[in-house]
GROMACS .gro file of C-alpha atoms in nm:
model
  282
    1MET     CA    1   0.718   1.232  -1.770
    2ALA     CA    2   0.966   1.021  -1.886
    3VAL     CA    3   0.951   0.684  -1.757
    4LYS     CA    4   1.272   0.465  -1.853
    5GLU     CA    5   1.224   0.128  -2.032
    6MET     CA    6   1.139  -0.153  -1.823
    7PHE     CA    7   1.438  -0.357  -1.673
    8ALA     CA    8   1.423  -0.724  -1.740
    9ILE     CA    9   1.553  -0.952  -1.494
   10ALA     CA   10   1.519  -1.245  -1.735
   11PRO     CA   11   1.528  -1.299  -2.117
   12GLU     CA   12   1.169  -1.353  -2.136
   13TRP     CA   13   1.072  -1.031  -1.966
   14ASN     CA   14   1.222  -0.855  -2.292
   15GLU     CA   15   0.871  -0.880  -2.420
   16VAL     CA   16   0.629  -0.593  -2.473
   17ARG     CA   17   0.517  -0.487  -2.126
   18ARG     CA   18   0.236  -0.645  -2.008
   19GLN     CA   19  -0.080  -0.450  -1.967
   20PRO     CA   20  -0.320  -0.429  -1.678
   21SER     CA   21  -0.639  -0.624  -1.779
   22GLY     CA   22  -0.883  -0.450  -1.570
   23PRO     CA   23  -1.018  -0.072  -1.577
   24THR     CA   24  -0.818   0.190  -1.446
   25GLU     CA   25  -0.865   0.258  -1.057
   26ILE     CA   26  -0.621   0.506  -0.978
   27GLU     CA   27  -0.432   0.748  -1.216
   28PHE     CA   28  -0.198   1.042  -1.149
   29ARG     CA   29  -0.168   1.289  -1.466
   30ASN     CA   30   0.121   1.521  -1.454
   31VAL     CA   31   0.087   1.571  -1.056
   32GLY     CA   32   0.301   1.809  -0.880
   33LYS     CA   33   0.274   1.894  -0.525
   34CYS     CA   34   0.461   2.181  -0.342
   35PHE     CA   35   0.384   2.323   0.005
   36PRO     CA   36   0.440   2.694   0.052
   37ALA     CA   37   0.660   2.814   0.335
   38LYS     CA   38   0.554   3.125   0.517
   39GLY     CA   39   0.724   3.450   0.431
   40LYS     CA   40   0.866   3.287   0.108
   41ALA     CA   41   0.750   3.368  -0.259
   42ALA     CA   42   0.824   3.046  -0.426
   43ALA     CA   43   0.776   2.697  -0.260
   44PRO     CA   44   1.005   2.393  -0.366
   45PHE     CA   45   0.806   2.116  -0.507
   46ALA     CA   46   0.781   1.772  -0.310
   47ILE     CA   47   0.696   1.588  -0.616
   48ARG     CA   48   0.701   1.682  -0.972
   49ASP     CA   49   0.556   1.552  -1.317
   50VAL     CA   50   0.426   1.238  -1.155
   51SER     CA   51   0.215   0.994  -1.378
   52PHE     CA   52   0.101   0.650  -1.351
   53LYS     CA   53  -0.186   0.430  -1.367
   54ILE     CA   54  -0.299   0.127  -1.135
   55ALA     CA   55  -0.551  -0.114  -1.290
   56ARG     CA   56  -0.853  -0.247  -1.059
   57GLY     CA   57  -0.705  -0.559  -0.872
   58GLU     CA   58  -0.351  -0.443  -0.905
   59VAL     CA   59  -0.089  -0.421  -0.628
   60VAL     CA   60   0.158  -0.158  -0.695
   61SER     CA   61   0.462  -0.056  -0.478
   62ILE     CA   62   0.643   0.278  -0.450
   63ILE     CA   63   1.003   0.281  -0.327
   64GLY     CA   64   1.242   0.565  -0.303
   65PRO     CA   65   1.478   0.780  -0.093
   66SER     CA   66   1.376   0.974   0.207
   67GLY     CA   67   1.193   1.263   0.138
   68CYS     CA   68   1.109   1.182  -0.208
   69GLY     CA   69   0.712   1.230  -0.187
   70LYS     CA   70   0.584   0.881  -0.127
   71SER     CA   71   0.337   0.960   0.143
   72THR     CA   72   0.255   1.274  -0.040
   73ILE     CA   73   0.126   1.058  -0.326
   74LEU     CA   74  -0.084   0.851  -0.097
   75ASN     CA   75  -0.247   1.176   0.073
   76MET     CA   76  -0.344   1.300  -0.279
   77GLY     CA   77  -0.470   0.964  -0.382
   78SER     CA   78  -0.714   0.970  -0.071
   79GLY     CA   79  -0.783   1.342  -0.101
   80LEU     CA   80  -0.628   1.456   0.207
   81TYR     CA   81  -0.409   1.681  -0.005
   82ARG     CA   82  -0.485   1.877  -0.320
   83PRO     CA   83  -0.233   1.867  -0.615
   84SER     CA   84  -0.054   2.177  -0.675
   85GLU     CA   85  -0.045   2.083  -1.050
   86GLY     CA   86  -0.190   1.814  -1.251
   87GLU     CA   87  -0.513   1.576  -1.163
   88VAL     CA   88  -0.573   1.272  -0.962
   89PHE     CA   89  -0.854   1.040  -1.044
   90VAL     CA   90  -0.997   0.754  -0.855
   91GLY     CA   91  -1.231   0.507  -0.988
   92GLY     CA   92  -1.238   0.752  -1.331
   93GLU     CA   93  -1.350   1.032  -1.083
   94ALA     CA   94  -1.132   1.343  -1.023
   95ILE     CA   95  -1.047   1.388  -0.686
   96ASP     CA   96  -1.156   1.716  -0.496
   97GLY     CA   97  -1.174   1.592  -0.125
   98PRO     CA   98  -1.141   1.281   0.077
   99VAL     CA   99  -1.262   0.948  -0.122
  100LYS     CA  100  -1.491   0.709   0.051
  101LYS     CA  101  -1.371   0.400  -0.176
  102VAL     CA  102  -1.015   0.462  -0.022
  103ALA     CA  103  -0.905   0.315   0.283
  104PHE     CA  104  -0.539   0.388   0.473
  105MET     CA  105  -0.329   0.135   0.681
  106LEU     CA  106  -0.046   0.287   0.841
  107GLN     CA  107   0.274   0.201   1.014
  108LYS     CA  108   0.104   0.243   1.347
  109ASP     CA  109  -0.232   0.049   1.421
  110LEU     CA  110  -0.412   0.351   1.587
  111LEU     CA  111  -0.656   0.155   1.774
  112MET     CA  112  -0.835   0.314   2.030
  113PRO     CA  113  -0.739   0.196   2.371
  114TRP     CA  114  -1.071   0.237   2.531
  115ARG     CA  115  -1.253  -0.010   2.280
  116SER     CA  116  -1.269  -0.363   2.271
  117ILE     CA  117  -1.090  -0.507   1.944
  118ARG     CA  118  -1.433  -0.570   1.805
  119ARG     CA  119  -1.549  -0.244   1.869
  120ASN     CA  120  -1.231  -0.102   1.717
  121VAL     CA  121  -1.310  -0.312   1.391
  122GLU     CA  122  -1.639  -0.172   1.389
  123LEU     CA  123  -1.548   0.189   1.413
  124GLY     CA  124  -1.624   0.295   1.062
  125LEU     CA  125  -1.932   0.100   1.017
  126GLU     CA  126  -2.071   0.267   1.338
  127ILE     CA  127  -1.984   0.594   1.193
  128GLN     CA  128  -2.183   0.519   0.876
  129GLY     CA  129  -2.475   0.441   1.104
  130MET     CA  130  -2.508   0.064   1.023
  131ALA     CA  131  -2.697  -0.141   1.288
  132ALA     CA  132  -2.493  -0.318   1.556
  133ALA     CA  133  -2.597  -0.645   1.458
  134GLU     CA  134  -2.493  -0.618   1.106
  135ARG     CA  135  -2.138  -0.462   1.235
  136ARG     CA  136  -2.093  -0.754   1.474
  137VAL     CA  137  -2.129  -1.007   1.209
  138ILE     CA  138  -1.882  -0.826   0.973
  139ALA     CA  139  -1.642  -0.760   1.272
  140GLU     CA  140  -1.655  -1.117   1.366
  141ASP     CA  141  -1.617  -1.264   1.029
  142LEU     CA  142  -1.303  -1.025   0.958
  143LEU     CA  143  -1.147  -1.133   1.304
  144ASP     CA  144  -1.175  -1.484   1.201
  145ARG     CA  145  -1.002  -1.436   0.880
  146CYS     CA  146  -0.713  -1.228   1.024
  147HIS     CA  147  -0.670  -1.496   1.272
  148LEU     CA  148  -0.785  -1.333   1.573
  149GLN     CA  149  -1.046  -1.582   1.688
  150GLY     CA  150  -1.108  -1.555   2.042
  151PHE     CA  151  -0.958  -1.172   2.113
  152ALA     CA  152  -1.284  -0.987   1.999
  153ASP     CA  153  -1.339  -0.870   2.365
  154HIS     CA  154  -0.978  -0.793   2.470
  155TYR     CA  155  -0.832  -0.451   2.457
  156PRO     CA  156  -0.548  -0.320   2.224
  157PHE     CA  157  -0.294  -0.317   2.552
  158GLN     CA  158  -0.363  -0.696   2.602
  159LEU     CA  159  -0.265  -0.779   2.235
  160SER     CA  160   0.112  -0.813   2.079
  161GLY     CA  161   0.202  -0.571   1.809
  162GLY     CA  162   0.143  -0.818   1.531
  163MET     CA  163  -0.212  -0.895   1.671
  164ARG     CA  164  -0.276  -0.525   1.669
  165GLN     CA  165  -0.173  -0.488   1.330
  166ARG     CA  166  -0.399  -0.773   1.227
  167ALA     CA  167  -0.686  -0.571   1.434
  168ALA     CA  168  -0.585  -0.288   1.226
  169LEU     CA  169  -0.610  -0.450   0.888
  170ALA     CA  170  -0.959  -0.606   0.975
  171ARG     CA  171  -1.082  -0.253   1.082
  172THR     CA  172  -0.967  -0.117   0.729
  173LEU     CA  173  -1.117  -0.430   0.539
  174ALA     CA  174  -1.462  -0.382   0.740
  175MET     CA  175  -1.527  -0.069   0.522
  176ASP     CA  176  -1.476  -0.293   0.207
  177PRO     CA  177  -1.258  -0.043   0.017
  178GLN     CA  178  -1.187  -0.108  -0.339
  179VAL     CA  179  -0.857   0.083  -0.300
  180LEU     CA  180  -0.615   0.057   0.006
  181PHE     CA  181  -0.335   0.266   0.059
  182LEU     CA  182  -0.082   0.091   0.269
  183ASP     CA  183   0.213   0.334   0.424
  184GLU     CA  184   0.480   0.097   0.548
  185PRO     CA  185   0.227  -0.125   0.748
  186PHE     CA  186   0.465  -0.382   0.852
  187SER     CA  187   0.763  -0.163   0.925
  188ALA     CA  188   0.748  -0.192   1.316
  189LEU     CA  189   0.717  -0.562   1.347
  190ASP     CA  190   0.974  -0.829   1.390
  191ALA     CA  191   1.085  -1.021   1.075
  192GLN     CA  192   0.876  -1.335   1.145
  193THR     CA  193   0.558  -1.156   1.221
  194LYS     CA  194   0.604  -0.901   0.923
  195MET     CA  195   0.608  -1.227   0.685
  196VAL     CA  196   0.310  -1.363   0.832
  197LEU     CA  197   0.103  -1.075   0.798
  198GLN     CA  198   0.255  -1.023   0.448
  199GLN     CA  199   0.098  -1.339   0.355
  200ASP     CA  200  -0.227  -1.270   0.504
  201MET     CA  201  -0.260  -0.927   0.342
  202ALA     CA  202  -0.142  -1.051   0.006
  203ARG     CA  203  -0.393  -1.353  -0.002
  204MET     CA  204  -0.693  -1.121   0.081
  205LEU     CA  205  -0.579  -0.865  -0.156
  206PHE     CA  206  -0.578  -1.124  -0.434
  207GLU     CA  207  -0.901  -1.325  -0.337
  208GLU     CA  208  -1.109  -1.007  -0.311
  209LYS     CA  209  -0.943  -0.849  -0.617
  210LYS     CA  210  -0.869  -0.527  -0.420
  211THR     CA  211  -0.651  -0.252  -0.578
  212ALA     CA  212  -0.358  -0.130  -0.347
  213LEU     CA  213  -0.094   0.124  -0.349
  214PHE     CA  214   0.194   0.029  -0.141
  215ILE     CA  215   0.469   0.220   0.023
  216THR     CA  216   0.768   0.021   0.195
  217HIS     CA  217   1.146   0.068   0.234
  218ASP     CA  218   1.185  -0.316   0.229
  219LEU     CA  219   1.285  -0.379  -0.140
  220VAL     CA  220   1.219  -0.755  -0.099
  221GLU     CA  221   0.898  -0.696   0.046
  222ALA     CA  222   0.808  -0.478  -0.244
  223ILE     CA  223   0.897  -0.776  -0.497
  224ALA     CA  224   0.720  -1.015  -0.282
  225MET     CA  225   0.376  -0.870  -0.271
  226SER     CA  226   0.342  -0.661  -0.591
  227ASP     CA  227   0.259  -0.673  -0.971
  228ARG     CA  228   0.444  -0.369  -1.020
  229LEU     CA  229   0.715  -0.142  -0.895
  230LEU     CA  230   0.755   0.232  -0.929
  231VAL     CA  231   1.092   0.377  -0.834
  232MET     CA  232   1.116   0.760  -0.751
  233SER     CA  233   1.398   0.996  -0.750
  234ALA     CA  234   1.522   1.232  -0.494
  235ARG     CA  235   1.311   1.538  -0.417
  236PRO     CA  236   1.157   1.674  -0.617
  237GLY     CA  237   1.021   1.326  -0.661
  238THR     CA  238   0.917   1.174  -0.979
  239ILE     CA  239   0.906   0.821  -1.125
  240ILE     CA  240   1.239   0.709  -1.288
  241GLU     CA  241   1.162   0.368  -1.342
  242GLU     CA  242   0.885   0.122  -1.357
  243ILE     CA  243   0.941  -0.241  -1.323
  244VAL     CA  244   0.689  -0.538  -1.384
  245VAL     CA  245   0.744  -0.812  -1.134
  246ASP     CA  246   0.688  -1.087  -1.384
  247LEU     CA  247   0.672  -1.375  -1.139
  248PRO     CA  248   0.409  -1.608  -1.003
  249TYR     CA  249   0.313  -1.630  -0.633
  250ARG     CA  250   0.171  -1.273  -0.586
  251GLU     CA  251  -0.092  -1.417  -0.323
  252ASN     CA  252   0.186  -1.615  -0.180
  253PRO     CA  253   0.479  -1.390  -0.097
  254LEU     CA  254   0.652  -1.656   0.091
  255GLU     CA  255   0.704  -1.857  -0.185
  256ARG     CA  256   0.793  -1.597  -0.414
  257ARG     CA  257   1.065  -1.506  -0.176
  258LYS     CA  258   1.224  -1.824  -0.277
  259LEU     CA  259   1.234  -1.771  -0.645
  260ALA     CA  260   1.589  -1.716  -0.801
  261GLU     CA  261   1.482  -1.398  -0.951
  262ILE     CA  262   1.421  -1.205  -0.643
  263GLY     CA  263   1.794  -1.145  -0.550
  264PRO     CA  264   1.889  -0.986  -0.881
  265LEU     CA  265   1.586  -0.796  -0.903
  266ALA     CA  266   1.648  -0.646  -0.534
  267GLY     CA  267   2.009  -0.590  -0.653
  268ARG     CA  268   1.857  -0.366  -0.954
  269LEU     CA  269   1.672  -0.166  -0.729
  270MET     CA  270   1.952  -0.112  -0.490
  271ASP     CA  271   2.148   0.014  -0.802
  272LEU     CA  272   1.858   0.259  -0.897
  273LEU     CA  273   1.826   0.390  -0.545
  274LYS     CA  274   2.211   0.429  -0.489
  275VAL     CA  275   2.194   0.229  -0.193
  276GLY     CA  276   2.530   0.233  -0.023
  277GLU     CA  277   2.594   0.611  -0.185
  278ASP     CA  278   2.487   0.802   0.096
  279THR     CA  279   2.115   0.758  -0.014
  280GLU     CA  280   1.888   0.718   0.264
  281LEU     CA  281   1.577   0.510   0.241
  282ASP     CA  282   1.245   0.560   0.453
   0.00000   0.00000   0.00000
């Protein structure tokens, strides 16, 4: 894979590329994925020749046009899909099935309507066989940290969309995953609620040194929350550019959004994605 030279938004960024300091947590090596169609001898590739590494504790965002294979990458990283070519590693181990140390957070909260918020948060721990008292302690702590104090015994229909997404975040963190795959988790929320949840998640990822691979169509969101950006081409998707977001406040996206560098960097991403030239983001 040919990765283009890093884009520098300010002169001081023109130094040698900053290398992640921790061990590699996620690695894609020359990965391709095709989906064979019935009755057709050859299947088109959704992604091709995708290679990248993510260090432990990094947050990396993938952006690209509609249909370029962003969600396919997450599905392969979690073991839900197997690559048609190449290899995927999590924690140094080649993936050949679902990975326990990986957790998903999606656009929809997918809370079970017949379970209370606390019992939704406890679900994964219950499946693992953890004792009820221990599950309750973990769930209550996470609900407090996700600003849902007093709502443990409510049901999903009694909560706003933002509150349900907070509960989904608590449920994801309850499993104590080292790696989080975030597939547009804030896209269904209003702008104000989205920024509050971004702030909460960014702080938790930073404090707990979690590794995250984040898909978003919101360019400023990607810049505000990430250490690096991977820009994908149209199908078959491949990485066309990698950008280090060498800015402060990764744990505080509300403050990072105020920096002067945000606008030019978002403009650079729009150029790469050819926004306004019949390119559709998803």
